[in-house]
PDB file of C-alpha atoms in Angstrom:
ATOM      1  CA  MET E  28      12.658  -7.567  -2.459  1.00  0.00           C
ATOM      2  CA  GLN E  29       9.839  -9.844  -5.154  1.00  0.00           C
ATOM      3  CA  LEU E  30       8.431  -6.918  -7.390  1.00  0.00           C
ATOM      4  CA  SER E  31       5.655  -7.135  -9.951  1.00  0.00           C
ATOM      5  CA  GLY E  32       6.779  -3.172 -10.489  1.00  0.00           C
ATOM      6  CA  ILE E  33       6.659   0.044 -10.106  1.00  0.00           C
ATOM      7  CA  THR E  34       4.326   3.021 -11.370  1.00  0.00           C
ATOM      8  CA  TYR E  35       6.023   5.931 -11.175  1.00  0.00           C
ATOM      9  CA  GLU E  36       3.060   8.115 -11.662  1.00  0.00           C
ATOM     10  CA  SER E  37      -0.430   7.159 -10.431  1.00  0.00           C
ATOM     11  CA  LEU E  38      -3.927   8.872  -9.133  1.00  0.00           C
ATOM     12  CA  VAL E  39      -6.236   5.678  -8.562  1.00  0.00           C
ATOM     13  CA  ASP E  40      -3.658   4.144  -5.996  1.00  0.00           C
ATOM     14  CA  GLY E  41      -4.168   7.418  -2.861  1.00  0.00           C
ATOM     15  CA  PRO E  42      -4.287  10.523  -2.542  1.00  0.00           C
ATOM     16  CA  GLY E  43      -2.265  12.914  -5.413  1.00  0.00           C
ATOM     17  CA  ILE E  44      -0.041  11.958  -7.466  1.00  0.00           C
ATOM     18  CA  ARG E  45       2.054   9.000  -6.553  1.00  0.00           C
ATOM     19  CA  VAL E  46       4.795   6.920  -7.012  1.00  0.00           C
ATOM     20  CA  VAL E  47       2.850   2.918  -6.715  1.00  0.00           C
ATOM     21  CA  VAL E  48       5.520   0.500  -6.189  1.00  0.00           C
ATOM     22  CA  PHE E  49       3.445  -3.425  -6.832  1.00  0.00           C
ATOM     23  CA  ALA E  50       4.969  -5.990  -3.969  1.00  0.00           C
ATOM     24  CA  GLN E  51       5.322  -9.622  -6.292  1.00  0.00           C
ATOM     25  CA  GLY E  52       3.157 -12.628  -4.199  1.00  0.00           C
ATOM     26  CA  CYS E  53       0.075 -13.262  -2.121  1.00  0.00           C
ATOM     27  CA  GLU E  54      -1.731 -15.887  -1.474  1.00  0.00           C
ATOM     28  CA  MET E  55      -5.277 -15.124  -1.099  1.00  0.00           C
ATOM     29  CA  SER E  56      -6.318 -15.354  -4.018  1.00  0.00           C
ATOM     30  CA  CYS E  57      -9.539 -12.830  -4.139  1.00  0.00           C
ATOM     31  CA  GLY E  58     -11.937 -13.595  -7.116  1.00  0.00           C
ATOM     32  CA  ASN E  59     -11.510 -11.092  -9.827  1.00  0.00           C
ATOM     33  CA  CYS E  60      -8.724  -9.595  -8.299  1.00  0.00           C
ATOM     34  CA  HIS E  61      -7.266  -6.479 -10.240  1.00  0.00           C
ATOM     35  CA  ASN E  62      -3.796  -7.721 -10.389  1.00  0.00           C
ATOM     36  CA  PRO E  63      -3.478 -11.569 -10.170  1.00  0.00           C
ATOM     37  CA  GLU E  64      -0.712 -11.718 -11.845  1.00  0.00           C
ATOM     38  CA  SER E  65       0.754 -10.587  -8.967  1.00  0.00           C
ATOM     39  CA  TRP E  66      -0.125 -14.159  -6.940  1.00  0.00           C
ATOM     40  CA  ASP E  67       3.017 -15.631  -8.011  1.00  0.00           C
ATOM     41  CA  LYS E  68       6.053 -15.211  -5.089  1.00  0.00           C
ATOM     42  CA  THR E  69       8.769 -16.184  -7.889  1.00  0.00           C
ATOM     43  CA  SER E  70       7.810 -13.910 -10.348  1.00  0.00           C
ATOM     44  CA  GLY E  71       8.209 -10.447 -11.137  1.00  0.00           C
ATOM     45  CA  ARG E  72      11.170  -8.988 -10.229  1.00  0.00           C
ATOM     46  CA  LYS E  73      13.874  -9.535  -7.540  1.00  0.00           C
ATOM     47  CA  TYR E  74      15.171  -6.260  -6.153  1.00  0.00           C
ATOM     48  CA  THR E  75      17.284  -5.163  -2.901  1.00  0.00           C
ATOM     49  CA  ALA E  76      14.908  -2.656  -0.477  1.00  0.00           C
ATOM     50  CA  GLN E  77      18.014   0.299  -1.474  1.00  0.00           C
ATOM     51  CA  GLU E  78      17.711  -0.351  -5.197  1.00  0.00           C
ATOM     52  CA  VAL E  79      13.897   0.120  -4.636  1.00  0.00           C
ATOM     53  CA  ILE E  80      14.350   3.689  -2.932  1.00  0.00           C
ATOM     54  CA  ARG E  81      17.062   4.518  -5.790  1.00  0.00           C
ATOM     55  CA  LEU E  82      14.296   3.441  -7.964  1.00  0.00           C
ATOM     56  CA  VAL E  83      11.820   5.564  -6.716  1.00  0.00           C
ATOM     57  CA  LYS E  84      14.119   8.507  -6.051  1.00  0.00           C
ATOM     58  CA  LYS E  85      15.176   8.143  -9.638  1.00  0.00           C
ATOM     59  CA  PRO E  86      13.544  11.285 -11.898  1.00  0.00           C
ATOM     60  CA  GLY E  87      10.400  10.697 -13.367  1.00  0.00           C
ATOM     61  CA  PRO E  88       6.939  12.708 -15.418  1.00  0.00           C
ATOM     62  CA  GLY E  89       5.666  14.763 -12.393  1.00  0.00           C
ATOM     63  CA  LYS E  90       8.569  13.927 -10.418  1.00  0.00           C
ATOM     64  CA  ARG E  91       8.164  16.844  -8.583  1.00  0.00           C
ATOM     65  CA  ARG E  92       4.289  16.825  -8.272  1.00  0.00           C
ATOM     66  CA  VAL E  93       4.523  13.144  -6.030  1.00  0.00           C
ATOM     67  CA  ARG E  94       2.635  13.278  -2.531  1.00  0.00           C
ATOM     68  CA  GLY E  95       3.474   9.627  -1.722  1.00  0.00           C
ATOM     69  CA  ILE E  96       4.094   6.620  -2.363  1.00  0.00           C
ATOM     70  CA  THR E  97       1.768   3.932  -2.273  1.00  0.00           C
ATOM     71  CA  PHE E  98       2.859  -0.351  -2.098  1.00  0.00           C
ATOM     72  CA  SER E  99       0.404  -2.578  -4.058  1.00  0.00           C
ATOM     73  CA  GLY E 100       0.391  -5.858  -4.250  1.00  0.00           C
ATOM     74  CA  GLY E 101       0.611  -8.853  -4.243  1.00  0.00           C
ATOM     75  CA  GLU E 102       0.676  -8.808  -0.705  1.00  0.00           C
ATOM     76  CA  PRO E 103       3.056  -5.932   0.769  1.00  0.00           C
ATOM     77  CA  PHE E 104       3.412  -7.320   4.124  1.00  0.00           C
ATOM     78  CA  LEU E 105       4.787 -11.052   3.271  1.00  0.00           C
ATOM     79  CA  GLN E 106       7.401  -8.603   2.627  1.00  0.00           C
ATOM     80  CA  ALA E 107       6.971  -6.263   5.469  1.00  0.00           C
ATOM     81  CA  ALA E 108      10.465  -5.220   6.462  1.00  0.00           C
ATOM     82  CA  ASP E 109      11.575  -4.588   3.516  1.00  0.00           C
ATOM     83  CA  PHE E 110       7.844  -2.429   2.682  1.00  0.00           C
ATOM     84  CA  ALA E 111       9.113  -0.245   5.885  1.00  0.00           C
ATOM     85  CA  LYS E 112      12.534   0.552   4.635  1.00  0.00           C
ATOM     86  CA  VAL E 113      10.848   2.066   1.339  1.00  0.00           C
ATOM     87  CA  ALA E 114       8.440   3.456   3.848  1.00  0.00           C
ATOM     88  CA  ILE E 115      10.938   5.663   6.361  1.00  0.00           C
ATOM     89  CA  ASP E 116      13.610   6.905   2.957  1.00  0.00           C
ATOM     90  CA  ALA E 117       9.565   8.167   2.033  1.00  0.00           C
ATOM     91  CA  LYS E 118       8.491   9.873   4.658  1.00  0.00           C
ATOM     92  CA  HIS E 119      12.340  11.323   4.469  1.00  0.00           C
ATOM     93  CA  GLN E 120      10.839  12.524   1.065  1.00  0.00           C
ATOM     94  CA  GLY E 121       8.146  14.104   2.811  1.00  0.00           C
ATOM     95  CA  TRP E 122       5.973  11.747   1.217  1.00  0.00           C
ATOM     96  CA  ASP E 123       2.845  10.288   2.518  1.00  0.00           C
ATOM     97  CA  VAL E 124       2.267   6.275   2.554  1.00  0.00           C
ATOM     98  CA  THR E 125       0.024   4.399   1.673  1.00  0.00           C
ATOM     99  CA  THR E 126      -0.137   0.832   1.829  1.00  0.00           C
ATOM    100  CA  TYR E 127      -3.191  -1.824   0.679  1.00  0.00           C
ATOM    101  CA  THR E 128      -3.320  -5.018   2.236  1.00  0.00           C
ATOM    102  CA  GLY E 129      -6.186  -8.283   1.810  1.00  0.00           C
ATOM    103  CA  PHE E 130      -5.430  -8.312   6.031  1.00  0.00           C
ATOM    104  CA  THR E 131      -7.523  -6.728   8.300  1.00  0.00           C
ATOM    105  CA  TYR E 132      -5.715  -3.768   9.943  1.00  0.00           C
ATOM    106  CA  GLU E 133      -6.899  -5.932  13.487  1.00  0.00           C
ATOM    107  CA  ASP E 134      -4.987  -9.473  12.226  1.00  0.00           C
ATOM    108  CA  LEU E 135      -1.940  -6.931  11.161  1.00  0.00           C
ATOM    109  CA  ALA E 136      -1.624  -5.437  14.597  1.00  0.00           C
ATOM    110  CA  ALA E 137      -2.020  -8.939  16.433  1.00  0.00           C
ATOM    111  CA  GLN E 138       0.619 -10.605  14.673  1.00  0.00           C
ATOM    112  CA  ASN E 139       4.115 -10.254  16.474  1.00  0.00           C
ATOM    113  CA  ASN E 140       6.207  -9.685  13.357  1.00  0.00           C
ATOM    114  CA  PRO E 141       8.512  -6.811  13.906  1.00  0.00           C
ATOM    115  CA  GLY E 142       8.410  -6.269  10.316  1.00  0.00           C
ATOM    116  CA  ILE E 143       4.991  -5.682  10.005  1.00  0.00           C
ATOM    117  CA  GLN E 144       4.688  -3.274  13.356  1.00  0.00           C
ATOM    118  CA  GLU E 145       7.525  -1.358  11.474  1.00  0.00           C
ATOM    119  CA  LEU E 146       5.512  -1.436   8.461  1.00  0.00           C
ATOM    120  CA  LEU E 147       2.009  -0.111  10.076  1.00  0.00           C
ATOM    121  CA  THR E 148       3.763   2.160  11.571  1.00  0.00           C
ATOM    122  CA  HIS E 149       4.934   4.083   8.968  1.00  0.00           C
ATOM    123  CA  THR E 150       1.428   3.576   6.982  1.00  0.00           C
ATOM    124  CA  ASP E 151      -0.547   7.022   6.719  1.00  0.00           C
ATOM    125  CA  TYR E 152      -3.422   5.399   4.780  1.00  0.00           C
ATOM    126  CA  LEU E 153      -4.331   1.611   5.118  1.00  0.00           C
ATOM    127  CA  ILE E 154      -6.267  -0.135   2.386  1.00  0.00           C
ATOM    128  CA  ASP E 155      -7.402  -3.151   4.081  1.00  0.00           C
ATOM    129  CA  GLY E 156      -9.270  -5.959   3.575  1.00  0.00           C
ATOM    130  CA  ARG E 157      -9.558  -8.018   0.766  1.00  0.00           C
ATOM    131  CA  TYR E 158     -11.586  -7.836  -2.895  1.00  0.00           C
ATOM    132  CA  ILE E 159     -14.593  -9.225  -2.312  1.00  0.00           C
ATOM    133  CA  HIS E 160     -16.327  -8.851  -5.938  1.00  0.00           C
ATOM    134  CA  GLU E 161     -20.109  -9.386  -4.634  1.00  0.00           C
ATOM    135  CA  LEU E 162     -19.608  -6.267  -3.067  1.00  0.00           C
ATOM    136  CA  ARG E 163     -18.369  -4.062  -5.995  1.00  0.00           C
ATOM    137  CA  ASP E 164     -18.504  -0.845  -6.145  1.00  0.00           C
ATOM    138  CA  ILE E 165     -16.774   1.568  -8.372  1.00  0.00           C
ATOM    139  CA  ASN E 166     -17.545   4.579  -7.081  1.00  0.00           C
ATOM    140  CA  LEU E 167     -15.536   4.294  -4.150  1.00  0.00           C
ATOM    141  CA  LYS E 168     -12.687   6.144  -2.961  1.00  0.00           C
ATOM    142  CA  PHE E 169      -9.398   3.615  -4.064  1.00  0.00           C
ATOM    143  CA  ARG E 170     -11.326   1.132  -2.849  1.00  0.00           C
ATOM    144  CA  GLY E 171     -12.934  -1.785  -4.813  1.00  0.00           C
ATOM    145  CA  SER E 172     -15.611  -3.630  -2.460  1.00  0.00           C
ATOM    146  CA  THR E 173     -17.120  -2.566   0.050  1.00  0.00           C
ATOM    147  CA  ASN E 174     -15.777  -4.395   3.305  1.00  0.00           C
ATOM    148  CA  GLN E 175     -12.149  -2.260   2.728  1.00  0.00           C
ATOM    149  CA  ARG E 176     -11.682   0.168   4.787  1.00  0.00           C
ATOM    150  CA  ILE E 177      -9.329   3.427   4.317  1.00  0.00           C
ATOM    151  CA  ILE E 178      -8.180   4.077   8.632  1.00  0.00           C
ATOM    152  CA  ASP E 179      -6.171   7.052   9.042  1.00  0.00           C
ATOM    153  CA  MET E 180      -3.268   5.040  10.539  1.00  0.00           C
ATOM    154  CA  ASN E 181      -1.887   8.492  12.168  1.00  0.00           C
ATOM    155  CA  LYS E 182      -5.251   8.938  13.574  1.00  0.00           C
ATOM    156  CA  THR E 183      -5.652   5.154  14.842  1.00  0.00           C
ATOM    157  CA  ARG E 184      -2.961   5.604  16.566  1.00  0.00           C
ATOM    158  CA  GLU E 185      -2.837   8.573  18.603  1.00  0.00           C
ATOM    159  CA  GLU E 186      -6.044   7.995  19.574  1.00  0.00           C
ATOM    160  CA  GLY E 187      -6.274   3.735  20.243  1.00  0.00           C
ATOM    161  CA  VAL E 188      -8.842   2.718  18.092  1.00  0.00           C
ATOM    162  CA  THR E 189      -9.194   2.566  14.469  1.00  0.00           C
ATOM    163  CA  VAL E 190     -10.589   5.613  13.087  1.00  0.00           C
ATOM    164  CA  THR E 191     -11.432   5.004   9.062  1.00  0.00           C
ATOM    165  CA  ILE E 192     -11.658   7.565   6.457  1.00  0.00           C
ATOM    166  CA  PRO E 193     -15.461   8.328   4.658  1.00  0.00           C
ATOM    167  CA  ASP E 194     -15.376   8.743   1.262  1.00  0.00           C
ATOM    168  CA  ASP E 195     -16.790  12.403   1.557  1.00  0.00           C
ATOM    169  CA  VAL E 196     -13.837  13.350   3.320  1.00  0.00           C
ATOM    170  CA  GLU E 197     -10.993  14.519   1.169  1.00  0.00           C
ATOM    171  CA  LEU E 198      -7.446  13.646   2.036  1.00  0.00           C
TER     172      LEU E 198
END
């Protein structure tokens, strides 16, 4: 896995206190991206999925209060199989999984890629869509622009249709 970093305590990258794993590498080049330093696939640091699993279990500040893990970017779905391994372990720890992506859920679901399907399967909340600066809204929960959605993946799998979560619903 090529990563740009890990944050052990975040309140802005999904519900509750979260460990955030930032993927290195993104091909979307969204204007005014929050993490443009994460675009270059060769920058950052290389890890195995097992190393990342050990790092996120490492005692850190607020470890006992952590609700979940978030995958952000760069673009986690470019390394979906490895992120899926980390997600599976996080679920075994009792954490929920939030994954950010510049792709839409529909585009990801249509891919015939086992790693992508595995990461979608173990994601509880998917925040999808490119960041579009012209649609920026600083009042949105966990998103930067109004085209981005928070998708409840558990309900989406149950109901067979994309179920989004409005901003006034507590996660």
